[in-house]
Amino acid sequence: MTPATVPVPSRSAKTPTAASLAASAAAVDGGVLTNAGVAAWLEDRRRAQAQRVERIPFAELDGWGFDDLTGDLRHRSGRFFSVHGLRVSSDFGPVPTWEQPIINQPEIGILGIALRDFDGVPHLLMQAKSEPGNVNGVQLSPTVQATKSNYMRVHGGSHVPYLECFRRPEQGSVVTDVLQSEQGSWFLRKRNRNMIITVGPDVEAGEDFAWLTLGQVNALLHEENLVNMDARTVLSCLPDWRAHAVEAVHADADIRSWITRRRAEHEVRVTPIGLAETGDWNVGATEVAHERGQHFSIVAVDVASARREVRAWTQPLLEPHGTGLAALFVRWPGGVPHVLLRARAEPGFVSVAELGPTLQCAPENYAHLPPGLRPAYLDEVLARRAGAVYDVRLSEEGGRFLHGQTHYIIIEVDDDLPVASDEFRWVSLRQVDELLRYDHHLNVQARTLIAALRSL
Amino acid sequence: MTPATVPVPSRSAKTPTAASLAASAAAVDGGVLTNAGVAAWLEDRRRAQAQRVERIPFAELDGWGFDDLTGDLRHRSGRFFSVHGLRVSSDFGPVPTWEQPIINQPEIGILGIALRDFDGVPHLLMQAKSEPGNVNGVQLSPTVQATKSNYMRVHGGSHVPYLECFRRPEQGSVVTDVLQSEQGSWFLRKRNRNMIITVGPDVEAGEDFAWLTLGQVNALLHEENLVNMDARTVLSCLPDWRAHAVEAVHADADIRSWITRRRAEHEVRVTPIGLAETGDWNVGATEVAHERGQHFSIVAVDVASARREVRAWTQPLLEPHGTGLAALFVRWPGGVPHVLLRARAEPGFVSVAELGPTLQCAPENYAHLPPGLRPAYLDEVLARRAGAVYDVRLSEEGGRFLHGQTHYIIIEVDDDLPVASDEFRWVSLRQVDELLRYDHHLNVQARTLIAALRSL
């Protein structure tokens, strides 16, 4: 029932203020756990969650197989995800048409971080979690990573800790709840809820969990392959705790209009096809691979855990080829921070185009293209990389990607850097903050870089 | 090129202020044309654009035909739109699965209204435009209604007047530019750009066009079948010129979270199928119809114009059965205006659910369902209709729908009206205004009602 008469304030007293978030960001040590305590906890969790991951032929997958008719790779239960083919025609990039395998997982899961006040300072409940595709086992993850199968089909108590806090948050306790895309080159129309909620003192940290300040999490964002992709995207959706001037290079309406126009005037048509009929891709005994070895492969792994209660399982993973490169240019016209974003089309996006980093590519994939087709700003990024204010190799989601890593780079540039084309706009951080409140405006790589930028 | 150093104000001086829009809304007569002049202009345009529309068998369509393999109805050029089948499974409503024909028009068109100051008062450039499906020929339409075929494939001068103002608006002149859905029960993933831009004194009104104040357009919204659907949806995306308190029954984050949750937890799966294999629907010589005569039919018409330069053409139209009902409850808790919106799933929506009116239905379609499955609030709307503050029959888009009409009703209710379920929320008009800046949050019927509510 709706309250009958008296409106409540638009921002509930329960959600953190910018000032309390700023205090949390300023708390770079101490809090509930010292930094030394965090390191010891992570080391302990690495031992407890030790995993053995081995590549296996597809024939040794348990419950997974290729469909006789379409060649699609799917689980016999119809659950989890499937890998089929996609025929793409696009007027965005240098390649007008292609076919590729793609992961189809139509369910919307929850990625959530719980906030709790300790002495007035909000702390984030972070999880030490291993995933089979991680290069290093355990990474720092959100409070909850749950697929819809996890959270809808479980009756009488969930085996996903803290899930109920997110499924039925108290009125006024929601800080952020927004649908965000994931890699549009690897997932077809994948979206997850990115949630941040506040919880009361009754919520305590289990052994795989720890309460960290925002300052501690921000510091850990500078360590290689530590803060996982799901944690980074949720962090980016936390309202910016720093005050930013209203002034911007482009009016808000002009930024929205640019996004709308890029979505309306350009076309990406995608047609699902059978994996078996996907041109240029071959299905072998151990991998589905591009005939030139580019882009990625689909492989299979067998996973065994040191924890007695977790049984071994097998699953397919997407193995990216080469390390990705995602770079963001930042500048301060009139003292106001702006980032240079590119309207990108990726075939799996729900709405044609989203804003990506200044540069996002897997350099290896451009080797067969003429030099004139190198991505805009690739040379500038490589030339200026030595002076980058952020340059950290981070992992993509280890539940779907095998050893997927990207170099995330932030570079400060001068005001005289030319804007390459209509695909690019300088967007202020206040504008970024507002765009992140609404579904799928920034892609997952840009969201990692926004979280990283706020950590500086 | 981006300006190098000095940020411009977030709201350019060129776009109208709330005060100037309020002045335009207050100007209920006079302006460039008196109300008598507007009536005379519309009457003159009705004579000039007289149309003859006749139903014909599908066999007499020129360039359109049923595909031999799928039975889909399409144009031989591949342009315009097609009608195919859709298999739907949904956990939203009383009917879990069904099949239906649906219009597929994947291109994104432009619906735009130009604003120009006369003596400091913004005027809207409205068009008198006839469409074959209109019950009364000419209706008041936006400055531009252009399909993407219109606006992308035309070289060296456009035959759509004023189109270039919208294709390449000056920096700072965009008031609104957002993708909005259209009828999700009749269109598959249809979206149009809803644009409002300001233009300078060099833009003049051609003979099918007139400069009206917002007050004049608002008054015409109270006339039956006069302001067309495209004009109404663009008007709803005009920023609200009335100041509204920040206070609201639900916090902004809670409203966004509710929309996200309805999209994430509920499922609507749609599979395109051939029109020939669409269950319960039969293809005859003159119509594609449901076997119980419900919902709508697909028919064909021959159109001839009195204007010499416009040649006759033939096209399919969707003919809704029965007059729709769309009702909005409004109340003022604490003096702050709120409307009761329902999160609705329609199979053609891009993102599962959008916010619709309190009640939206075609009452005839519920005749075969048990009384307990009548839509929520149908009885309340019928009981309170005599006291409605707005009750006008308006047309749906006459370029695609034959004589599609809906009774649009706004009813003031007391604070003790119970909220029927989690599908409903009281949303403040300030919150509505913000949601309308971002793609597809309110459906097309709700947008008409918001435009109507602002006209009161």
Coordinates of N, CA and C in Angstrom, one line a residue, chain A residues 132-218:
Chain A
P132 N 35.8 -20.0 -12.4 CA 36.7 -20.9 -13.2 C 37.5 -20.2 -14.2
G133 N 37.0 -19.0 -14.8 CA 37.8 -18.3 -15.8 C 38.8 -17.4 -15.3
N134 N 38.9 -17.2 -14.0 CA 39.8 -16.2 -13.4 C 41.3 -16.7 -13.6
V135 N 42.2 -15.8 -13.8 CA 43.6 -16.1 -14.0 C 44.2 -16.5 -12.6
N136 N 43.5 -16.1 -11.5 CA 44.1 -16.2 -10.2 C 43.2 -16.6 -9.1
G137 N 42.1 -17.3 -9.5 CA 41.2 -17.9 -8.5 C 40.3 -16.8 -8.0
V138 N 40.6 -16.4 -6.7 CA 39.7 -15.5 -6.0 C 39.9 -14.0 -6.4
Q139 N 38.8 -13.4 -6.7 CA 38.8 -11.9 -6.9 C 37.8 -11.3 -6.0
L140 N 37.9 -9.9 -5.8 CA 37.0 -9.2 -5.0 C 35.7 -8.9 -5.8
S141 N 34.6 -9.4 -5.3 CA 33.3 -9.5 -6.0 C 32.2 -8.8 -5.2
P142 N 31.1 -8.5 -5.9 CA 30.0 -7.8 -5.2 C 29.4 -8.8 -4.1
T143 N 28.6 -8.2 -3.2 CA 27.9 -9.0 -2.2 C 27.2 -10.2 -2.9
V144 N 26.5 -9.9 -4.0 CA 25.7 -10.9 -4.6 C 26.0 -10.9 -6.1
Q145 N 26.2 -12.1 -6.7 CA 26.2 -12.3 -8.1 C 25.2 -13.4 -8.4
A146 N 24.0 -13.1 -8.8 CA 23.0 -14.2 -8.9 C 22.4 -14.2 -10.3
T147 N 22.3 -15.3 -10.9 CA 21.5 -15.4 -12.1 C 20.0 -15.5 -11.7
K148 N 19.2 -15.3 -12.7 CA 17.8 -15.3 -12.4 C 17.4 -16.7 -12.0
S149 N 18.0 -17.8 -12.5 CA 17.7 -19.1 -12.0 C 18.0 -19.2 -10.6
N150 N 19.1 -18.6 -10.1 CA 19.4 -18.6 -8.7 C 18.3 -18.0 -7.9
Y151 N 17.8 -16.8 -8.4 CA 17.0 -16.1 -7.4 C 15.5 -16.2 -7.6
M152 N 15.0 -16.8 -8.7 CA 13.6 -17.0 -8.9 C 13.1 -18.4 -8.6
R153 N 14.0 -19.4 -8.7 CA 13.5 -20.8 -8.6 C 13.8 -21.4 -7.3
V154 N 14.4 -20.6 -6.4 CA 14.7 -21.2 -5.1 C 13.6 -20.9 -4.2
H155 N 13.1 -21.9 -3.5 CA 12.0 -21.8 -2.6 C 12.4 -22.1 -1.2
G156 N 11.8 -21.5 -0.2 CA 12.1 -21.8 1.1 C 13.6 -21.6 1.5
G157 N 14.1 -20.4 1.2 CA 15.5 -20.1 1.7 C 16.4 -20.3 0.5
S158 N 17.3 -19.3 0.4 CA 18.2 -19.3 -0.8 C 19.6 -19.8 -0.4
H159 N 20.3 -20.4 -1.3 CA 21.7 -20.7 -1.1 C 22.6 -19.6 -1.5
V160 N 22.1 -18.5 -2.1 CA 22.9 -17.3 -2.4 C 22.8 -16.4 -1.2
P161 N 23.9 -16.2 -0.4 CA 23.8 -15.4 0.8 C 23.4 -13.9 0.4
Y162 N 22.6 -13.3 1.3 CA 22.2 -11.9 1.2 C 21.3 -11.6 0.0
L163 N 20.9 -12.7 -0.7 CA 20.1 -12.4 -1.9 C 18.8 -11.7 -1.5
E164 N 18.2 -12.1 -0.4 CA 16.8 -11.6 -0.1 C 16.9 -10.1 0.2
C165 N 18.1 -9.6 0.7 CA 18.2 -8.1 0.9 C 18.0 -7.4 -0.4
F166 N 18.4 -8.0 -1.5 CA 18.3 -7.3 -2.8 C 16.9 -7.6 -3.5
R167 N 16.4 -8.8 -3.2 CA 15.1 -9.1 -3.9 C 14.0 -8.3 -3.3
R168 N 14.0 -8.0 -2.0 CA 12.9 -7.3 -1.4 C 13.5 -6.2 -0.5
P169 N 14.2 -5.2 -1.1 CA 14.8 -4.1 -0.3 C 13.7 -3.3 0.4
E170 N 14.0 -2.8 1.6 CA 13.1 -1.9 2.3 C 12.8 -0.6 1.5
Q171 N 11.6 -0.1 1.6 CA 11.3 1.2 1.0 C 12.4 2.2 1.4
G172 N 12.9 3.0 0.5 CA 13.9 4.0 0.8 C 15.3 3.5 1.0
S173 N 15.6 2.2 0.8 CA 16.9 1.7 1.1 C 17.7 1.5 -0.2
V174 N 17.0 1.7 -1.4 CA 17.7 1.5 -2.7 C 18.5 2.7 -3.1
V175 N 19.8 2.5 -3.3 CA 20.6 3.6 -3.8 C 20.7 3.6 -5.3
T176 N 20.8 2.4 -5.9 CA 20.9 2.2 -7.3 C 20.3 0.9 -7.7
D177 N 19.6 0.9 -8.8 CA 19.0 -0.3 -9.4 C 18.7 0.0 -10.8
V178 N 19.6 -0.5 -11.7 CA 19.6 -0.1 -13.1 C 20.0 -1.3 -13.9
L179 N 19.5 -1.5 -15.1 CA 19.9 -2.5 -16.0 C 21.1 -2.1 -16.8
Q180 N 22.1 -2.8 -16.8 CA 23.3 -2.5 -17.6 C 23.7 -3.6 -18.5
S181 N 24.2 -3.3 -19.6 CA 24.7 -4.3 -20.6 C 26.0 -4.9 -20.2
E182 N 26.3 -6.0 -20.8 CA 27.7 -6.6 -20.6 C 28.3 -6.7 -22.0
Q183 N 29.4 -7.3 -22.2 CA 30.1 -7.3 -23.5 C 29.2 -7.6 -24.7
G184 N 29.0 -6.6 -25.5 CA 28.0 -6.7 -26.6 C 28.6 -7.4 -27.8
S185 N 29.9 -7.7 -27.7 CA 30.5 -8.5 -28.8 C 30.5 -10.0 -28.4
W186 N 30.2 -10.3 -27.2 CA 30.3 -11.7 -26.8 C 28.9 -12.2 -26.2
F187 N 28.1 -11.3 -25.8 CA 26.7 -11.7 -25.3 C 25.6 -11.0 -26.1
L188 N 24.6 -11.8 -26.4 CA 23.4 -11.3 -27.1 C 22.4 -10.7 -26.1
R189 N 22.3 -9.4 -26.1 CA 21.3 -8.7 -25.3 C 21.3 -9.1 -23.8
K190 N 22.5 -9.3 -23.3 CA 22.7 -9.6 -21.9 C 22.6 -8.3 -21.1
R191 N 21.8 -8.4 -20.0 CA 21.7 -7.3 -19.1 C 21.6 -7.8 -17.7
N192 N 22.2 -7.1 -16.8 CA 22.1 -7.5 -15.4 C 21.6 -6.2 -14.6
R193 N 20.9 -6.5 -13.5 CA 20.5 -5.4 -12.6 C 21.8 -5.1 -11.8
N194 N 22.1 -3.8 -11.8 CA 23.2 -3.3 -11.0 C 22.6 -2.7 -9.8
M195 N 22.7 -3.2 -8.6 CA 22.0 -2.7 -7.4 C 23.0 -2.4 -6.3
I196 N 22.7 -1.3 -5.6 CA 23.3 -0.9 -4.4 C 22.2 -0.6 -3.4
I197 N 22.2 -1.3 -2.2 CA 21.2 -1.0 -1.2 C 21.9 -0.8 0.1
T198 N 21.2 -0.1 1.0 CA 21.7 0.0 2.4 C 21.0 -1.0 3.3
V199 N 21.8 -1.5 4.2 CA 21.2 -2.5 5.1 C 21.5 -2.1 6.6
G200 N 20.9 -2.7 7.5 CA 21.0 -2.3 8.9 C 22.1 -3.1 9.6
P201 N 22.3 -2.8 10.9 CA 23.3 -3.5 11.7 C 23.1 -5.0 11.9
D202 N 21.9 -5.5 11.5 CA 21.7 -6.9 11.7 C 22.4 -7.7 10.6
V203 N 22.9 -7.1 9.6 CA 23.5 -7.8 8.5 C 25.0 -7.9 8.8
E204 N 25.5 -9.1 8.9 CA 26.9 -9.3 9.2 C 27.6 -10.1 8.1
A205 N 28.9 -10.0 8.1 CA 29.8 -10.5 7.1 C 30.1 -12.0 7.4
G206 N 29.7 -12.9 6.4 CA 30.1 -14.3 6.5 C 31.6 -14.4 6.2
E207 N 32.1 -15.7 6.2 CA 33.5 -15.9 6.1 C 34.1 -15.5 4.7
D208 N 33.3 -15.5 3.7 CA 33.7 -15.1 2.3 C 33.5 -13.6 2.1
F209 N 33.1 -12.9 3.1 CA 32.7 -11.5 3.0 C 33.4 -10.6 3.9
A210 N 33.6 -9.4 3.5 CA 34.2 -8.4 4.4 C 33.7 -7.0 4.1
W211 N 33.6 -6.2 5.2 CA 33.1 -4.8 5.1 C 34.3 -3.9 4.8
L212 N 34.3 -3.3 3.6 CA 35.4 -2.4 3.3 C 34.9 -1.0 3.0
T213 N 35.7 0.0 3.4 CA 35.4 1.4 3.0 C 35.5 1.5 1.5
L214 N 34.9 2.6 1.0 CA 35.0 2.9 -0.4 C 36.5 3.2 -0.7
G215 N 37.2 3.9 0.2 CA 38.6 4.2 0.0 C 39.4 2.9 -0.1
Q216 N 39.1 1.9 0.7 CA 39.8 0.6 0.5 C 39.5 -0.1 -0.8
V217 N 38.3 -0.1 -1.2 CA 37.9 -0.7 -2.5 C 38.6 0.1 -3.6
N218 N 38.6 1.4 -3.5 CA 39.3 2.2 -4.6 C 40.7 1.9 -4.7

